[in-house]
Amino acid sequence: MKNYKEVVYALNEIGIALSFQTDINKLLVIMVDKIINFINCDACSIFLRERDPDRLFFRVSKTISMNVQSIKDIPIPFSEESIAGYSAVNKKLLNIDDCYNLKSTLPYKFNRNYDKISGYRTKSMLCVPIVDRNKDLLGVLQIINKLNEITGEVVSFDKECELIAESLVSQASIAISNFNLIEKNKNLYKSLVASFTEAIEARSPHTAGHSSRVKLLSVLIAKAINRVKYGKFKDFSFSDSQIEELSFSAILHDVGKISIPEKILEKVNKLTDEEMRAIEERFEAIRLSILKYDGNNSAKAIREIDEDYKFLKSKSISGKPLTNEEIDRIKYISKKEFSLSNGKYKLFLNNDEVTKLLIKNGSFTVDEYEIMKKHVLYTHEILKEIPFTDELKNVCEYASKHHELLDGSGYPNNLTEKAIPLQSRILTIADIFEALTALDRPYKESKPIDISLKILYDQVSKGKLDKDVFDVFVKERVYEEYLNSRDIKED
């Protein structure tokens, strides 16, 4: 066995290695390798208790003599019938000289199936329960066939081996507990994200799925950037944690819409159904007025009224931008008057209706659009209050900058290129492309791929969108990968 200084050095080395590892499988592999090397045994396995409290999961195993290492997720019953199970249930260290010669009075048995299949001979075994500081079981360390350092023969594990194994397990316990805590936090954030998303989609059914699709497309763009060996990104790569951070940013990019008034959030046309009904009732009153006062000359006037109403109704629906001729006609109709029963006159349209009908593109008035734009500010206000982990610390920034444009013409802060991170630029392109190609918008048709790409290209040419990201998006045909994945998910 090693001397005291070697033991202390090795334990410190293991502690450092475990403390810096955030991948559970890599953490367990490090632990297995260190134990085999330090205790001088032939094999080592680790079982974890996770997901199902009634089972242990066989996670990592390594056998030197058979040159076998495996990372699996095989469940075994959480019971006293197996050696590892007994150690786990009772949280008790077991040191067995020969697994083939167990007393019949013992509650546990050794399963020889693996030995029969592989030709291996399991003899000495040391099982050490892995528990956290609250004495809750995390798993079991199973060490097999202690080797004599001179002869290489299989010998029993001595007391020193037990102490060293327990020291290693205590360090592993801290690392596993930290990992479990991180996973719980991630799951908490995911639940929070799901709740936010459901709340937004419940308020705005016609855009349901938008955030999930922006997330899908953003991640695909990031992964494509990792693949390319040309241009600006040839020596650049996102880490797994950075991609996860981007994923969270994408799914939360519109969370601020939860604070937008529903009448604006749900507005799909220039005039609401209620506003259009008011115009319809007014035009019916105009018809009655014409019949009452014009008599025989009413047919032509009523036909003109019907044509005006039909035109106004068609222009109340968001669609193609208004032409100059259509704008002039709306203004002309708005100046028409009809007589009331009291002899007074009233305009065909009120000022609010005229303002909304004259919206040249989209469905929002200038004031409504300014309110809608505030969703990005609300996104920032909501996300800045969430205590994200270090791995997700930039979610608020990335999400709240997805409407900023490189030339400073975006909102809410008119930021320019240097102040807009790459992740936000990816979100911007993903957000625009999803909106252009969305199939579930009742107020507009989905645009074909070529037209959608042309719109993005025009924005790139004007210096508004990131050219390098767009080049990857097009050259790597990320849009095709996205549309195929989107259609499969929606089927």
XYZ file of C-alpha atoms in Angstrom:
491
model
C 0.000 0.000 0.000
C 1.061 3.594 -0.540
C 2.720 5.621 2.209
C 0.957 8.451 4.033
C 2.192 11.257 1.751
C 1.148 9.335 -1.348
C -2.304 8.758 0.135
C -2.808 12.448 0.939
C -1.517 13.540 -2.477
C -3.709 11.047 -4.310
C -6.822 11.990 -2.347
C -6.207 15.683 -3.064
C -5.691 14.911 -6.739
C -8.943 12.969 -6.871
C -10.801 15.705 -5.004
C -9.615 18.348 -7.458
C -10.517 16.186 -10.469
C -14.006 15.508 -9.121
C -14.710 19.098 -8.081
C -14.112 20.482 -11.579
C -16.208 17.868 -13.379
C -19.823 18.714 -14.275
C -20.571 15.725 -16.518
C -21.811 12.879 -14.314
C -20.529 10.109 -16.593
C -17.063 11.649 -16.834
C -17.082 12.162 -13.075
C -17.853 8.485 -12.470
C -15.213 7.348 -14.974
C -12.590 9.472 -13.182
C -13.603 7.962 -9.880
C -13.414 4.378 -11.193
C -9.995 4.959 -12.786
C -8.568 6.546 -9.634
C -9.866 3.767 -7.387
C -8.518 0.961 -9.587
C -5.135 2.657 -9.769
C -4.914 3.650 -6.122
C -6.289 0.529 -4.420
C -4.719 -1.764 -7.025
C -7.769 -3.837 -7.890
C -8.933 -5.447 -11.130
C -12.448 -4.083 -11.432
C -14.698 -1.341 -10.146
C -18.372 -0.451 -10.680
C -20.640 2.342 -9.506
C -24.395 2.113 -8.975
C -26.507 5.238 -8.484
C -29.947 5.633 -6.985
C -31.781 8.039 -9.283
C -35.206 8.575 -10.832
C -36.715 5.388 -9.352
C -36.221 4.962 -5.571
C -36.931 1.222 -5.855
C -33.965 0.556 -8.118
C -30.235 1.097 -8.374
C -28.792 1.987 -11.753
C -25.564 0.335 -12.879
C -23.793 3.350 -14.396
C -20.043 2.774 -14.876
C -17.849 -0.333 -14.846
C -14.239 -1.111 -15.683
C -12.334 -4.427 -15.651
C -8.587 -4.234 -16.309
C -7.910 -7.935 -16.971
C -10.654 -8.100 -19.593
C -9.933 -4.644 -21.048
C -13.586 -3.719 -20.649
C -15.086 -0.351 -19.747
C -18.748 0.483 -20.068
C -21.014 3.409 -19.338
C -24.514 2.006 -19.116
C -27.794 2.689 -17.389
C -28.931 -0.768 -16.298
C -31.407 -1.000 -13.382
C -31.179 -3.577 -10.597
C -33.672 -4.067 -7.737
C -33.133 -2.020 -4.608
C -33.254 -5.016 -2.266
C -31.116 -7.024 0.150
C -30.921 -10.021 -2.198
C -27.820 -8.803 -4.057
C -24.546 -7.750 -2.464
C -24.709 -4.192 -3.828
C -28.405 -4.021 -2.937
C -27.769 -5.116 0.655
C -25.009 -2.549 1.039
C -27.361 0.126 -0.335
C -30.454 -0.772 1.691
C -28.526 -0.958 4.950
C -26.000 1.766 4.073
C -23.367 -0.649 5.244
C -19.856 -1.419 4.008
C -19.402 -5.076 2.971
C -15.960 -6.675 2.695
C -16.170 -10.176 1.181
C -13.166 -12.504 0.875
C -14.734 -14.836 -1.700
C -18.082 -14.215 -3.350
C -18.347 -17.919 -4.268
C -18.147 -19.005 -0.625
C -20.821 -16.971 1.109
C -22.538 -18.382 4.164
C -26.009 -19.705 3.391
C -27.396 -17.778 6.356
C -26.612 -14.420 4.748
C -29.588 -12.526 3.251
C -27.714 -11.710 0.048
C -26.390 -13.949 -2.716
C -23.781 -13.487 -5.432
C -25.126 -13.629 -8.982
C -22.661 -15.670 -11.054
C -24.328 -15.048 -14.421
C -21.790 -12.470 -15.590
C -18.878 -14.734 -14.618
C -20.428 -17.657 -16.496
C -20.929 -15.615 -19.655
C -17.562 -13.827 -19.611
C -15.327 -16.451 -18.021
C -14.394 -13.991 -15.308
C -13.825 -15.084 -11.694
C -15.086 -12.672 -9.098
C -13.458 -13.328 -5.738
C -12.841 -10.534 -3.251
C -15.333 -7.673 -3.181
C -15.671 -4.413 -1.306
C -19.015 -2.562 -1.395
C -19.214 0.943 0.042
C -22.502 2.888 0.187
C -22.356 6.437 -1.170
C -24.395 8.747 1.061
C -24.788 12.512 1.230
C -24.392 14.701 4.305
C -28.009 13.971 5.271
C -27.258 10.240 5.179
C -29.507 9.810 2.132
C -28.304 7.108 -0.244
C -26.786 8.260 -3.538
C -25.403 4.933 -4.736
C -22.924 2.131 -4.130
C -19.249 1.710 -4.992
C -18.352 -1.897 -5.800
C -14.637 -2.835 -5.979
C -13.663 -6.329 -7.166
C -10.548 -8.491 -6.865
C -7.889 -6.718 -4.864
C -4.453 -7.577 -6.369
C -1.234 -8.316 -4.523
C 1.196 -5.605 -5.621
C 4.077 -8.086 -6.042
C 2.531 -11.354 -7.263
C -0.618 -10.007 -8.897
C -2.703 -12.646 -7.112
C -6.258 -11.857 -6.021
C -6.305 -11.197 -2.279
C -8.769 -9.835 0.244
C -9.333 -6.141 0.836
C -7.749 -5.098 4.119
C -8.800 -2.418 6.581
C -6.622 0.169 4.878
C -8.482 -0.442 1.612
C -11.761 0.144 3.421
C -10.546 3.462 4.830
C -9.238 4.641 1.473
C -12.445 3.571 -0.300
C -14.546 5.425 2.272
C -12.394 8.543 1.823
C -12.816 8.386 -1.941
C -16.550 7.786 -1.587
C -16.929 10.817 0.692
C -15.324 13.002 -1.979
C -17.427 11.430 -4.703
C -20.512 12.009 -2.573
C -19.893 15.758 -2.587
C -19.359 15.783 -6.357
C -22.460 13.659 -7.034
C -24.548 15.777 -4.634
C -23.401 18.938 -6.416
C -24.258 17.407 -9.761
C -27.703 16.370 -8.477
C -28.251 19.892 -7.175
C -27.329 21.349 -10.559
C -29.706 18.915 -12.261
C -32.493 19.842 -9.842
C -31.892 23.524 -10.570
C -31.975 22.843 -14.302
C -35.205 20.914 -13.920
C -36.599 23.759 -11.847
C -35.679 26.247 -14.569
C -37.172 23.964 -17.213
C -40.414 23.758 -15.233
C -40.383 27.528 -14.868
C -39.775 27.929 -18.587
C -42.588 25.505 -19.393
C -44.953 27.452 -17.129
C -44.010 30.778 -18.725
C -44.415 29.308 -22.212
C -47.801 27.784 -21.412
C -48.982 31.074 -19.906
C -47.956 33.034 -23.006
C -49.465 30.509 -25.405
C -52.701 30.429 -23.406
C -52.986 34.209 -23.877
C -52.034 34.063 -27.552
C -53.149 30.759 -29.138
C -52.422 31.953 -32.676
C -48.689 32.115 -31.879
C -48.600 28.926 -29.783
C -45.402 27.014 -30.458
C -43.476 30.066 -31.672
C -40.962 30.082 -28.811
C -40.386 26.324 -29.051
C -39.720 26.633 -32.773
C -37.339 29.578 -32.268
C -35.526 27.420 -29.724
C -35.278 24.532 -32.203
C -33.979 26.770 -34.992
C -31.519 28.663 -32.759
C -29.942 25.431 -31.531
C -29.698 24.099 -35.099
C -27.912 27.296 -36.188
C -25.478 27.039 -33.252
C -24.711 23.402 -34.053
C -24.177 24.294 -37.716
C -21.714 27.005 -36.651
C -19.838 24.317 -34.711
C -19.598 22.166 -37.861
C -18.286 24.712 -40.337
C -14.625 24.863 -41.291
C -14.772 28.137 -43.216
C -15.332 31.841 -42.726
C -15.520 33.633 -39.412
C -16.516 30.512 -37.482
C -13.862 28.074 -38.745
C -11.997 28.218 -35.411
C -15.035 28.892 -33.244
C -17.269 26.484 -31.367
C -20.085 26.708 -28.828
C -19.738 24.474 -25.774
C -22.632 22.250 -24.721
C -23.406 24.589 -21.828
C -23.432 27.610 -24.170
C -25.876 25.854 -26.484
C -28.086 25.048 -23.504
C -27.911 28.710 -22.453
C -28.944 29.723 -25.978
C -31.788 27.208 -25.812
C -33.117 28.757 -22.589
C -32.749 32.251 -24.085
C -34.757 31.232 -27.137
C -37.619 29.620 -25.268
C -37.853 32.700 -22.999
C -37.288 35.423 -25.597
C -40.958 36.466 -25.660
C -41.790 35.926 -21.995
C -42.424 39.666 -21.649
C -45.543 39.318 -23.797
C -47.275 38.067 -20.668
C -47.430 41.759 -19.640
C -48.869 43.037 -22.940
C -52.628 43.862 -22.883
C -54.587 41.003 -24.416
C -56.456 43.249 -26.869
C -53.070 44.103 -28.443
C -51.410 40.725 -28.018
C -54.354 38.987 -29.694
C -54.902 41.610 -32.376
C -54.609 39.894 -35.742
C -56.436 42.437 -37.935
C -56.565 46.221 -38.116
C -60.081 46.257 -36.686
C -61.458 43.821 -34.143
C -64.649 41.879 -34.858
C -66.471 44.187 -32.457
C -65.194 47.305 -34.231
C -66.152 45.866 -37.602
C -69.665 45.072 -36.335
C -70.040 48.703 -35.244
C -69.201 49.822 -38.802
C -71.609 47.236 -40.220
C -74.443 48.507 -37.990
C -73.624 52.097 -38.939
C -73.712 51.284 -42.647
C -77.062 49.548 -42.140
C -78.324 52.759 -40.533
C -76.960 54.665 -43.549
C -78.937 52.369 -45.869
C -82.132 53.029 -43.908
C -81.432 56.753 -44.021
C -80.999 56.628 -47.803
C -84.242 54.688 -48.240
C -86.060 57.194 -46.058
C -84.786 60.390 -47.634
C -83.809 59.471 -51.222
C -86.789 57.337 -52.179
C -86.643 56.398 -55.862
C -83.031 57.467 -56.208
C -81.846 55.122 -53.468
C -80.735 52.078 -55.540
C -77.529 53.630 -56.852
C -76.647 55.148 -53.474
C -77.232 51.857 -51.640
C -75.103 50.017 -54.190
C -72.320 52.527 -53.561
C -72.704 52.082 -49.779
C -72.497 48.297 -50.141
C -69.342 48.604 -52.245
C -67.791 50.943 -49.682
C -68.595 48.554 -46.832
C -67.238 45.553 -48.724
C -64.039 47.473 -49.487
C -63.588 48.617 -45.872
C -64.155 45.107 -44.561
C -61.502 43.708 -46.915
C -59.028 46.399 -45.848
C -59.702 45.793 -42.150
C -57.934 42.440 -42.499
C -54.147 42.444 -42.234
C -52.617 41.326 -45.475
C -50.867 43.037 -48.337
C -49.644 46.605 -47.737
C -52.105 49.310 -48.758
C -51.606 50.934 -52.144
C -51.804 54.707 -52.535
C -55.137 54.303 -54.342
C -56.553 52.282 -51.439
C -55.348 54.886 -48.950
C -57.053 57.643 -50.968
C -60.311 55.669 -51.117
C -60.359 55.096 -47.336
C -59.793 58.828 -46.792
C -62.553 59.642 -49.291
C -65.059 57.338 -47.553
C -64.064 58.728 -44.152
C -65.196 62.211 -45.213
C -68.672 61.081 -46.258
C -71.592 62.005 -44.021
C -75.116 60.698 -43.464
C -78.085 62.368 -41.796
C -79.491 61.338 -38.425
C -83.148 61.369 -37.412
C -82.581 64.628 -35.520
C -81.406 66.327 -38.687
C -77.740 66.327 -37.719
C -75.003 64.752 -39.814
C -72.448 62.108 -38.845
C -69.291 60.878 -40.557
C -69.246 57.356 -42.036
C -66.129 56.547 -39.953
C -64.787 57.878 -36.661
C -61.163 58.991 -36.249
C -60.062 55.787 -34.479
C -61.473 53.618 -37.277
C -59.793 55.734 -39.939
C -56.442 55.554 -38.137
C -56.635 51.766 -37.949
C -57.860 51.265 -41.518
C -54.982 53.439 -42.767
C -52.377 51.126 -41.215
C -50.245 50.557 -44.275
C -48.718 47.260 -43.185
C -49.544 44.845 -40.376
C -52.314 45.244 -37.811
C -50.955 47.743 -35.256
C -51.338 51.487 -35.072
C -48.231 53.464 -34.142
C -49.342 53.599 -30.498
C -50.220 49.899 -30.389
C -46.891 48.968 -31.943
C -45.033 50.991 -29.303
C -46.886 49.070 -26.600
C -46.137 45.747 -28.298
C -42.433 46.625 -28.541
C -42.319 46.939 -24.761
C -42.516 43.147 -24.461
C -38.710 43.094 -24.781
C -38.363 45.447 -21.804
C -40.746 43.254 -19.833
C -38.710 40.199 -20.835
C -35.630 41.856 -19.344
C -37.490 42.866 -16.171
C -38.800 39.327 -15.625
C -35.604 37.439 -16.411
C -33.270 39.678 -14.429
C -35.104 38.638 -11.254
C -34.473 34.918 -11.828
C -31.354 33.627 -10.003
C -29.921 31.673 -12.930
C -26.901 29.435 -12.401
C -23.533 30.527 -13.802
C -24.131 28.341 -16.856
C -27.300 30.340 -17.627
C -26.196 33.776 -16.420
C -26.516 35.396 -19.888
C -30.076 34.243 -20.630
C -31.545 37.626 -19.702
C -29.133 39.538 -21.960
C -29.462 37.234 -24.967
C -33.262 37.075 -24.790
C -33.836 40.797 -24.272
C -31.666 41.799 -27.255
C -33.349 39.689 -29.943
C -35.007 42.754 -31.541
C -31.810 44.814 -31.670
C -30.307 45.250 -35.156
C -26.656 45.711 -36.063
C -27.194 49.148 -37.645
C -28.825 50.560 -34.509
C -32.362 50.604 -35.915
C -33.677 47.883 -33.594
C -35.347 48.187 -30.233
C -35.624 48.774 -27.330
C -32.187 50.422 -26.963
C -31.022 51.008 -30.561
C -27.883 48.995 -29.860
C -25.250 48.629 -32.563
C -23.100 45.693 -33.641
C -20.536 45.697 -30.820
C -23.217 45.632 -28.118
C -25.185 42.720 -29.580
C -23.822 39.266 -28.649
C -23.639 36.464 -31.206
C -26.340 34.490 -29.400
C -28.808 37.384 -29.752
C -27.972 37.680 -33.460
C -28.802 34.001 -33.867
C -32.099 34.521 -32.022
C -32.973 37.436 -34.300
C -32.579 35.410 -37.487
C -34.402 32.433 -35.953
C -37.244 34.666 -34.750
C -37.735 36.326 -38.139
C -37.521 33.104 -40.164
C -39.972 31.306 -37.863
C -42.472 34.157 -38.137
C -42.162 34.235 -41.934
C -42.649 30.487 -42.386
C -45.130 29.807 -39.548
C -48.097 27.693 -40.591
C -50.398 28.594 -37.701
C -50.958 32.321 -38.169
C -54.637 32.917 -39.092
C -53.943 36.498 -40.134
C -51.262 35.805 -42.744
C -50.096 33.117 -45.095
C -46.835 31.285 -44.596
C -44.190 32.599 -46.984
C -42.270 30.184 -49.256
C -38.649 29.411 -48.380
C -37.169 31.402 -51.269
C -39.116 34.547 -50.384
C -38.296 34.147 -46.679
C -34.582 33.814 -47.467
C -34.807 36.839 -49.783
C -36.318 38.912 -46.962
C -33.502 37.860 -44.619
C -30.899 38.557 -47.325
C -32.296 42.072 -47.820
C -31.935 42.725 -44.084
C -28.353 41.410 -44.183
C -27.579 43.662 -47.173
C -28.846 46.664 -45.229
C -26.505 45.829 -42.359
C -29.283 44.848 -39.967
C -28.627 41.096 -39.579
C -25.373 39.188 -39.065
C -23.954 38.178 -42.456
C -21.770 35.366 -41.073
C -24.665 33.737 -39.231
C -26.874 34.096 -42.311
C -24.175 32.533 -44.525
C -24.050 29.465 -42.266
C -27.856 29.385 -42.173
C -27.979 29.231 -45.977
C -24.827 27.281 -46.916
C -25.440 24.574 -44.310
C -29.123 24.498 -45.305
C -30.146 24.887 -41.682
C -33.560 26.121 -42.826
C -34.250 22.731 -44.443
C -33.170 20.857 -41.326
C -35.418 23.123 -39.265
C -38.480 22.778 -41.490
C -38.112 18.992 -41.592
C -37.750 18.802 -37.797
C -40.620 21.237 -37.282
C -42.970 19.299 -39.534
C -42.100 15.991 -37.839
C -42.768 17.492 -34.387
C -46.079 19.011 -35.496
C -47.261 15.791 -37.124
